[in-house]
Coordinates of C-alpha atoms and ligand atoms in Angstrom, one line a residue:
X1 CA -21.1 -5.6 16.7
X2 CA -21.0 -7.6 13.7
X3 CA -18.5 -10.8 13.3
X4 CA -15.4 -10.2 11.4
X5 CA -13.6 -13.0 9.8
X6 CA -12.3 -12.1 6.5
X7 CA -11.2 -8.8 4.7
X8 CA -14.5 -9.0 2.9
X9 CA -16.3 -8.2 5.8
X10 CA -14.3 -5.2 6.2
X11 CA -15.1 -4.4 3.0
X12 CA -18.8 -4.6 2.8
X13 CA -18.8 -2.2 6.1
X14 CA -16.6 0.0 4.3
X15 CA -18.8 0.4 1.5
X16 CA -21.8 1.1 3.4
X17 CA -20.0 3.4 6.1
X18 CA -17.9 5.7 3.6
X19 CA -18.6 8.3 0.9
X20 CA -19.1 6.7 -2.4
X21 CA -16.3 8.2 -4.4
X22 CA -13.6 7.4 -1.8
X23 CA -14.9 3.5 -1.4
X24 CA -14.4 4.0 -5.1
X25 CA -11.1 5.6 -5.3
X26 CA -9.8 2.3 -3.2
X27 CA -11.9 -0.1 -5.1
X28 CA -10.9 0.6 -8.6
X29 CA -8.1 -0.3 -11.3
X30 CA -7.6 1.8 -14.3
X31 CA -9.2 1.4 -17.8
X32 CA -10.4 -2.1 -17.8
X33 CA -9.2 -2.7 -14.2
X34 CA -7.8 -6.2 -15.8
X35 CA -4.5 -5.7 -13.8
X36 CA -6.4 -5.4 -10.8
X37 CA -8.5 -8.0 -10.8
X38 CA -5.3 -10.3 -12.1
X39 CA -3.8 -9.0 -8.7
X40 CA -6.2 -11.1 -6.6
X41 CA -7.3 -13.6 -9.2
X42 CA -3.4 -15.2 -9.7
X43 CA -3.3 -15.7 -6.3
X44 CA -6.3 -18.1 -6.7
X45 CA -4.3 -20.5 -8.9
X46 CA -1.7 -21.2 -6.1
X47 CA -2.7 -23.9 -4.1
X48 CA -0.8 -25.1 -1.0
X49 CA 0.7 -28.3 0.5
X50 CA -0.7 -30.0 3.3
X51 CA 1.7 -31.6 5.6
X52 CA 0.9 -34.0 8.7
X53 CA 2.5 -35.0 11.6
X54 CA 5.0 -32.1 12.2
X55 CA 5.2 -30.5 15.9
X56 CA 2.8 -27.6 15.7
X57 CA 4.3 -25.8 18.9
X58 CA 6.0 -22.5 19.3
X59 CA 5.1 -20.9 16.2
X60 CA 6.4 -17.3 15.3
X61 CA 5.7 -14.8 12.5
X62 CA 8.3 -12.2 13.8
X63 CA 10.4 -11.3 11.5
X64 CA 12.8 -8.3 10.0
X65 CA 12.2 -6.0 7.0
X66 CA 15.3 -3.6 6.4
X67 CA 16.7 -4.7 9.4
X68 CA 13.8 -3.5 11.9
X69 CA 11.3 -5.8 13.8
X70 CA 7.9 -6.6 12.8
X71 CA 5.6 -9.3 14.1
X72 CA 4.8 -10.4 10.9
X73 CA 6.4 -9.6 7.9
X74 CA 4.3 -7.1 6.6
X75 CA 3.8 -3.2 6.2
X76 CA 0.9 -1.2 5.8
X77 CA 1.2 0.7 1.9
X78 CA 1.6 4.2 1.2
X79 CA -2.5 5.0 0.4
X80 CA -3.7 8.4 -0.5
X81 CA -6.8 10.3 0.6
X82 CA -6.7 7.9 3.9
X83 CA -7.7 10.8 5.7
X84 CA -11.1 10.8 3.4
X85 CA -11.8 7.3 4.5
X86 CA -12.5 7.8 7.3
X87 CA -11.6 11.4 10.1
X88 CA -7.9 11.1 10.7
X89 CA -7.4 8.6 8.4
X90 CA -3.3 8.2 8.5
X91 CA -3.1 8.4 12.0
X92 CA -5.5 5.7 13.2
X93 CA -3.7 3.3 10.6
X94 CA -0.3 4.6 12.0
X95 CA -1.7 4.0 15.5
X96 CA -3.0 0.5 14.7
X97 CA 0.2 -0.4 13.2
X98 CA 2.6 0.5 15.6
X99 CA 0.0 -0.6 18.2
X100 CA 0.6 -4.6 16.2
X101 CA 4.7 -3.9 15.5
X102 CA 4.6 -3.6 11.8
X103 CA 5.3 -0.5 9.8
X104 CA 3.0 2.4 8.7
X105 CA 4.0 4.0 5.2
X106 CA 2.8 7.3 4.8
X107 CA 1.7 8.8 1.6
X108 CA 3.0 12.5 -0.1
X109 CA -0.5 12.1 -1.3
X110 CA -2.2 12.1 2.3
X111 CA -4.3 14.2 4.4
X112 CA -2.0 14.4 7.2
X113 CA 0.5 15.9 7.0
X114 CA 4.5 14.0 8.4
X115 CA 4.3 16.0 11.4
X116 CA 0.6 14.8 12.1
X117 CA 1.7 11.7 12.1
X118 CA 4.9 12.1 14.1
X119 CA 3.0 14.0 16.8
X120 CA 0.1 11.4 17.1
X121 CA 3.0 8.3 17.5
X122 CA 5.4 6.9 19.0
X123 CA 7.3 4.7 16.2
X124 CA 9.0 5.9 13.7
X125 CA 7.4 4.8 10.4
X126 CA 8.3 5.2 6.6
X127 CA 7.3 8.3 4.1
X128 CA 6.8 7.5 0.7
X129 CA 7.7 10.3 -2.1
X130 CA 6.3 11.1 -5.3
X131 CA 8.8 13.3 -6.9
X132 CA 7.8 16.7 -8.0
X133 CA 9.2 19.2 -10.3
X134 CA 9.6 21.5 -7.9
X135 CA 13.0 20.9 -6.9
X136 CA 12.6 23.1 -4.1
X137 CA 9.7 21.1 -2.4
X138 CA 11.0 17.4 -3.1
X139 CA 14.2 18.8 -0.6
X140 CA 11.7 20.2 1.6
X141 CA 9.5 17.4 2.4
X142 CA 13.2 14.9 2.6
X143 CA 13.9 17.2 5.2
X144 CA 10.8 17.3 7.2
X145 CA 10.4 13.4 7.1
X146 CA 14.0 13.5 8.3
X147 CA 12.9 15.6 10.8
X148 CA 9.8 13.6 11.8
X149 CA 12.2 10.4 12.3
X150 CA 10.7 8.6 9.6
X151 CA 13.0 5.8 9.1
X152 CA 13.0 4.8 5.3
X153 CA 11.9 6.6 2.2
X154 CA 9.9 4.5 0.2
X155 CA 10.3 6.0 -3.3
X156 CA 7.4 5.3 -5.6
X157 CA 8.4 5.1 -9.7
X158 CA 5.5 3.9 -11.2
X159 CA 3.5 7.2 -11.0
X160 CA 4.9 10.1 -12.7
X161 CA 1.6 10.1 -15.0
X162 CA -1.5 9.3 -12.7
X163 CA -3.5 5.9 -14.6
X164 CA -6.8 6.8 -15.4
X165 CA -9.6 5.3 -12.9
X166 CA -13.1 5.9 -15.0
X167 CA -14.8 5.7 -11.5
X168 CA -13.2 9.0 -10.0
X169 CA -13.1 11.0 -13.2
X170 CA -17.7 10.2 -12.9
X171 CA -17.6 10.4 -9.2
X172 CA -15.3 14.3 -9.5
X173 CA -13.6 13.0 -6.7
X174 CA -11.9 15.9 -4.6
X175 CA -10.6 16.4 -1.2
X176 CA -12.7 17.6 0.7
X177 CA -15.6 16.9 -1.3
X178 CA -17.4 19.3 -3.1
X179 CA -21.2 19.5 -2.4
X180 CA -23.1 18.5 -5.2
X181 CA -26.7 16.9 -5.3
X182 CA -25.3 13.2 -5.7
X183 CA -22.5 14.1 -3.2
X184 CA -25.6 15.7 -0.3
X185 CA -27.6 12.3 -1.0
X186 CA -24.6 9.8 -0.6
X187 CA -23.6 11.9 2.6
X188 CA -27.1 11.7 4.2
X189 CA -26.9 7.6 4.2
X190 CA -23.1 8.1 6.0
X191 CA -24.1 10.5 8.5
X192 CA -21.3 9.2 10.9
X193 CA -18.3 10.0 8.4
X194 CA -19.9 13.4 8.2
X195 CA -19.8 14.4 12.0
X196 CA -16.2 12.7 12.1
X197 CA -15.0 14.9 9.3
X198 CA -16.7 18.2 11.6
X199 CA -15.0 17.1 13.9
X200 CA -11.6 17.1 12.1
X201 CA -9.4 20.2 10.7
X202 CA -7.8 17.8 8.4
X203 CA -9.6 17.6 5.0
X204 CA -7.1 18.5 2.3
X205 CA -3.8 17.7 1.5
X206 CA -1.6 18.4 4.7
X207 CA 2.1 17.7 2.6
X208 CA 1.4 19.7 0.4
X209 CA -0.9 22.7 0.8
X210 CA 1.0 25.3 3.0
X211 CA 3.8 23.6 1.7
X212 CA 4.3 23.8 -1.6
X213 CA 4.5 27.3 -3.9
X214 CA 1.5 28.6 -5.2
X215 CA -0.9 26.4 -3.8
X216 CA -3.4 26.6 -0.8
X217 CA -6.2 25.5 -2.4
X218 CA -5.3 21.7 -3.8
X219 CA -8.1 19.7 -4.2
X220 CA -7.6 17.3 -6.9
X221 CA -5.5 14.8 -6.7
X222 CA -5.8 14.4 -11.3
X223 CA -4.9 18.3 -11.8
X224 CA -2.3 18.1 -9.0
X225 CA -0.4 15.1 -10.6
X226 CA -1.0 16.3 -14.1
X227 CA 0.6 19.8 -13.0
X228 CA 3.4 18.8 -10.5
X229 CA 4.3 15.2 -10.7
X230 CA 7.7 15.0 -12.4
X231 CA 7.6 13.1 -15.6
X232 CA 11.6 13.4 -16.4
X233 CA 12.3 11.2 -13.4
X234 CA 14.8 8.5 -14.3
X235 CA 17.7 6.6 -12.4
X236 CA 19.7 9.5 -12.0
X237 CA 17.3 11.2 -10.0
X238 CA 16.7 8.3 -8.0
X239 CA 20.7 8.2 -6.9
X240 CA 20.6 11.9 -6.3
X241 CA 17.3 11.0 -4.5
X242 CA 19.6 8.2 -2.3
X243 CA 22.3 10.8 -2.1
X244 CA 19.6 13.1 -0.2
X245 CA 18.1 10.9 1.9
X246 CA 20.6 9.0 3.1
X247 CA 19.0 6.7 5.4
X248 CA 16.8 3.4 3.9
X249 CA 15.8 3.7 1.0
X250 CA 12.9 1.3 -0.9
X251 CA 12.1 1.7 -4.5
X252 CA 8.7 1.0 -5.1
X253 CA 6.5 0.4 -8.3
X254 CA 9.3 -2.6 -10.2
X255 CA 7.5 -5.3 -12.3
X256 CA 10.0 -5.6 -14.7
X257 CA 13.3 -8.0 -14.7
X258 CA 15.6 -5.3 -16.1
X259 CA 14.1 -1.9 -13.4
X260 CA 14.6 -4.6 -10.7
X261 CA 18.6 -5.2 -11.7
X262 CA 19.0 -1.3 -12.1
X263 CA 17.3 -0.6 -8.7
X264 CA 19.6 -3.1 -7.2
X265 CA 22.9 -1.5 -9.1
X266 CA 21.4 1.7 -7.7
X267 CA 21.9 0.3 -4.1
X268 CA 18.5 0.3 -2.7
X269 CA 17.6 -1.2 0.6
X270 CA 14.5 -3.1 -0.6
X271 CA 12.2 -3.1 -4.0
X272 CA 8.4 -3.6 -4.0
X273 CA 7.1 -5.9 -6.6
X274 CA 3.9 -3.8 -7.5
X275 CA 1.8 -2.6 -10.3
X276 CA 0.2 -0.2 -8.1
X277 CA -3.1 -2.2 -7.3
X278 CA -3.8 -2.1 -10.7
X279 CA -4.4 1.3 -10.7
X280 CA -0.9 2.1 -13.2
X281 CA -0.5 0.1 -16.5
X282 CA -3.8 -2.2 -17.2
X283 CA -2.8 -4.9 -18.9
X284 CA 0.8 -5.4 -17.1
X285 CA 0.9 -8.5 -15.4
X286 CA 0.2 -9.4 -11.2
X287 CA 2.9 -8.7 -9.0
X288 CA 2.4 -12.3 -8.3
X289 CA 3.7 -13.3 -11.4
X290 CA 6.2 -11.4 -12.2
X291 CA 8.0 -12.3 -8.2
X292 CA 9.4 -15.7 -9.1
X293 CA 11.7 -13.6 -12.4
X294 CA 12.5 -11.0 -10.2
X295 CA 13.4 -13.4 -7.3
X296 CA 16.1 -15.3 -9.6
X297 CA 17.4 -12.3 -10.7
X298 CA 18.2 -10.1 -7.5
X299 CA 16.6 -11.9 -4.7
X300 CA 20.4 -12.3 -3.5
X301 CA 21.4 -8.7 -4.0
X302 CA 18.5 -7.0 -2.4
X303 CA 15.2 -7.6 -0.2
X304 CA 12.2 -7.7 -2.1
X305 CA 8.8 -6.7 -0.8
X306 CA 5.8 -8.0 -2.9
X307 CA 2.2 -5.2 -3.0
X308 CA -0.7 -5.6 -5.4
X309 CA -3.3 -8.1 -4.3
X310 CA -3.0 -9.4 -1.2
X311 CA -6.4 -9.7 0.7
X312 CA -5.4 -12.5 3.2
X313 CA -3.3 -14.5 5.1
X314 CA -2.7 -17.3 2.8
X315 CA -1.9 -14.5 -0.2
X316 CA 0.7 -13.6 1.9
X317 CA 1.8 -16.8 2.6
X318 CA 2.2 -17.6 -0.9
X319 CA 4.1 -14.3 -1.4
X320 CA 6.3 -15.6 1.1
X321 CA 7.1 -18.7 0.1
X322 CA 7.5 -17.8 -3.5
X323 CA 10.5 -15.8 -2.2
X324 CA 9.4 -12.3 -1.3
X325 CA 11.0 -11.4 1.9
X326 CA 8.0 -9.5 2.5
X327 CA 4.1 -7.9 1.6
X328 CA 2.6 -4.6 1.7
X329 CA -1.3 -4.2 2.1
X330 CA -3.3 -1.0 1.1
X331 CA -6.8 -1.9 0.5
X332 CA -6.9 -4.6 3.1
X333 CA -6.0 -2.1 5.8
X334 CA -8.3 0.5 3.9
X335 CA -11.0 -1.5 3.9
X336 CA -10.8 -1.9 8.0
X337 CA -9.9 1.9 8.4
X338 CA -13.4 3.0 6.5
X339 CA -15.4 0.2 8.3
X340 CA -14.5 0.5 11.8
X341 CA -11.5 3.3 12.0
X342 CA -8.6 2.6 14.4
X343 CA -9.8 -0.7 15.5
X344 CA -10.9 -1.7 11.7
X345 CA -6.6 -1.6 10.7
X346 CA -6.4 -3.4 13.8
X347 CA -9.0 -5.9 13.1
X348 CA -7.8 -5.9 9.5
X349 CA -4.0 -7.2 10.7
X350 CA -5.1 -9.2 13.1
X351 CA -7.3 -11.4 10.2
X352 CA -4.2 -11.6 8.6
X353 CA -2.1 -12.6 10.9
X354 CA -4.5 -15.3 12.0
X355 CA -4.7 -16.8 8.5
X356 CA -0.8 -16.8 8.0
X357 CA -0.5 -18.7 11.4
X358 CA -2.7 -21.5 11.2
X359 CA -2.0 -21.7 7.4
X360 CA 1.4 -22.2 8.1
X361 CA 0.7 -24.4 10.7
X362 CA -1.4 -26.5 8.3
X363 CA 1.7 -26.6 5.8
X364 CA 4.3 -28.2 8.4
X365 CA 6.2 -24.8 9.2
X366 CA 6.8 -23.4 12.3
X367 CA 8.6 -20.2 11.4
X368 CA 7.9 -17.6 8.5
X369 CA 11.4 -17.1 7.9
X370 CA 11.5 -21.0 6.7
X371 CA 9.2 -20.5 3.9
X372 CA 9.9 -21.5 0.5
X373 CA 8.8 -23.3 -2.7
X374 CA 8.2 -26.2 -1.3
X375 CA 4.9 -25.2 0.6
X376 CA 3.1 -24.7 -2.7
X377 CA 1.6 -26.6 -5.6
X378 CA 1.8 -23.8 -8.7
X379 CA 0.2 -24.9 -11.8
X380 CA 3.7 -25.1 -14.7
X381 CA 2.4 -22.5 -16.7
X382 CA 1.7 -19.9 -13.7
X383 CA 4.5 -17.4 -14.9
X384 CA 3.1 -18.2 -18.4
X385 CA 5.3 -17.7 -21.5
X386 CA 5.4 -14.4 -23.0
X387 CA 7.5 -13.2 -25.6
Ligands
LIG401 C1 -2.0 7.2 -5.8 O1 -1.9 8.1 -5.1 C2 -3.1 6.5 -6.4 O2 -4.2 7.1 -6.4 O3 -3.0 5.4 -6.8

């Protein structure tokens, strides 16, 4: 059993356990992938204040985000294909993270389907939408995550045209794979994945195929976006969206000053700072550095989640302090799930969580709902001066 002690371990086991497309499909950004690599990079330049002499005792991460309990301020990110990481995908990670106390976010775009999920847990965790032109099927799944209990609808904006990744257009990435000579070879090294996924009925996309008109043979997730995704979504879709749902509601995909002050006017629960891993617009800037803008302008209006980039403990940390209320993960826990399944999202919240604690320990603070600005050191032209 090998050590783990960061994320990067997790990683390198993922990468030599899992099918080479779908390591890629988690590990890439689009076009230049500068975006993503700014995601982890800006976290870099924040440094952190060491304080002395401050009683150390009865520390707590526990926290709330939309009003329910979590034991660390923290959710796991809508990801899809989780199922191709690894048998099962989604509900090992939704195991793990109801198993820890903080919330799972299922994807339209995964392998199993809500009522999977539902069946295979006991929480009640969040479904993420992609809105599709078919009117017909956007009510349809709202209904069944309804229905399964899930309880918020984290509605994702920045994907209506699907970023090109160079790595999955070389790699033909499908679910389920399709078996070509490169594909047999790859497959013979991860001979484990392969019995798993025997093992499994789930291999294509349980939202959708079964589900949606016309099609019971979806396997690409490029054609399927190209073809369904809705590209005329705008704000009024989102309040007839909020109108539907009528529970939480968290508007994901906001980098931008001016979308953060209209998804507040639109009265959602929460936003998520994101770029989408990178994987969107290359060249916007890190979530990281657009949070501070986006913090003076609505952080009293509406709770703000930051995603993109965060590979530890202390990246959350600094999310924290810099006034997110909280952080979603995606290839953190992805990395855990394809390197050791169930107990690798485990292992993967539990590094975490072990960095935030004795990193916030080592700043003077007790409690993570005391975090602010005054834990860092942020170099003055961090948010950088663009015009
Ligand atoms: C979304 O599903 C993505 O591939 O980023």
């Amino acid at each position: 059993m090998p050590v783990i002690t960061t994320i990067d371990d997790l990683k390198r086991l993922h990468k030599r356990r899992t099918p080479k497309m779908f390591y890629d499909y988690c590990e890439s950004g689009s076009w230049t992938e500068q975006t993503f690599r700014d995601n982890e990079s800006d976290f870099d330049k924040i440094r952190l204040r060491q304080r002395i002499a401050v009683d150390m005792t009865n520390r707590t991460t526990a926290s709330k985000l939309i009003g329910q309990d979590v034991t660390m301020p923290l959710a796991l990110a809508p990801v899809g294909l989780t199922g191709m990481q690894r048998a099962d995908g989604e509900i090992k990670a939704a195991r793990a993270a109801e198993k820890f106390g903080v919330p799972f976010t299922l994807s339209t775009m995964s392998i199993c389907s809500i009522e999977d999920v539902a069946e295979h847990t006991e929480k009640p965790f969040w479904f993420q939408l992609y809105v599709m032109r078919d009117e017909e099927y956007v009510d349809n799944i709202i209904e069944r995550a309804k229905r399964a209990g899930c309880s918020a609808l984290v509605l994702t904006l920045d994907l209506q045209i699907l970023g090109q990744r160079h790595k999955d257009l070389k790699n033909g990435l499908t679910a389920p794979p399709k078996m070509t000579p490169p594909v047999i070879a790859d497959l013979a090294t991860k001979w484990r994945w392969g019995i798993e996924m025997l093992q499994t009925k789930r291999r294509s996309f349980g939202n959708i195929v079964g589900h949606a008109k016309g099609v019971d043979n979806m396997n690409s997730l490029s054609s399927w976006t190209a073809e369904q995704f809705d590209p005329r979504l705008d704000w009024n879709t989102v309040r007839k969206l909020k109108e539907k749902w009528g529970g939480k509601l968290i508007l994901k995909g906001i980098l931008d000053v001016d979308d953060a002050k209209m998804a507040a006017e639109v009265g959602a629960d929460a936003i998520i700072v994101s770029n989408h891993g990178g994987r969107q617009l290359d060249g916007a800037l890190s979530s990281i550095r657009m949070l501070p803008s986006i913090v003076q302008a609505v952080g009293d209006k509406v709770e703000i989640h930051l995603d993109s980039g965060i590979r530890s403990g202390q990246d959350m940390l600094k999310a924290l302090a810099m006034g997110a209320k909280g952080v979603m993960i995606g290839r953190a826990y992805i990395h855990g799930l394809g390197a050791m399944g169930e107990a690798g999202v485990t292992k993967a919240l539990e590094v975490i969580h072990r960095e935030l604690d004795i990193t916030m320990a080592l700043c003077g603070r007790r409690d993570v709902n005391t975090f602010d600005r005054d834990m860092l050191l942020v170099p003055e032209d961090f948010e950088g001066r663009w015009a």
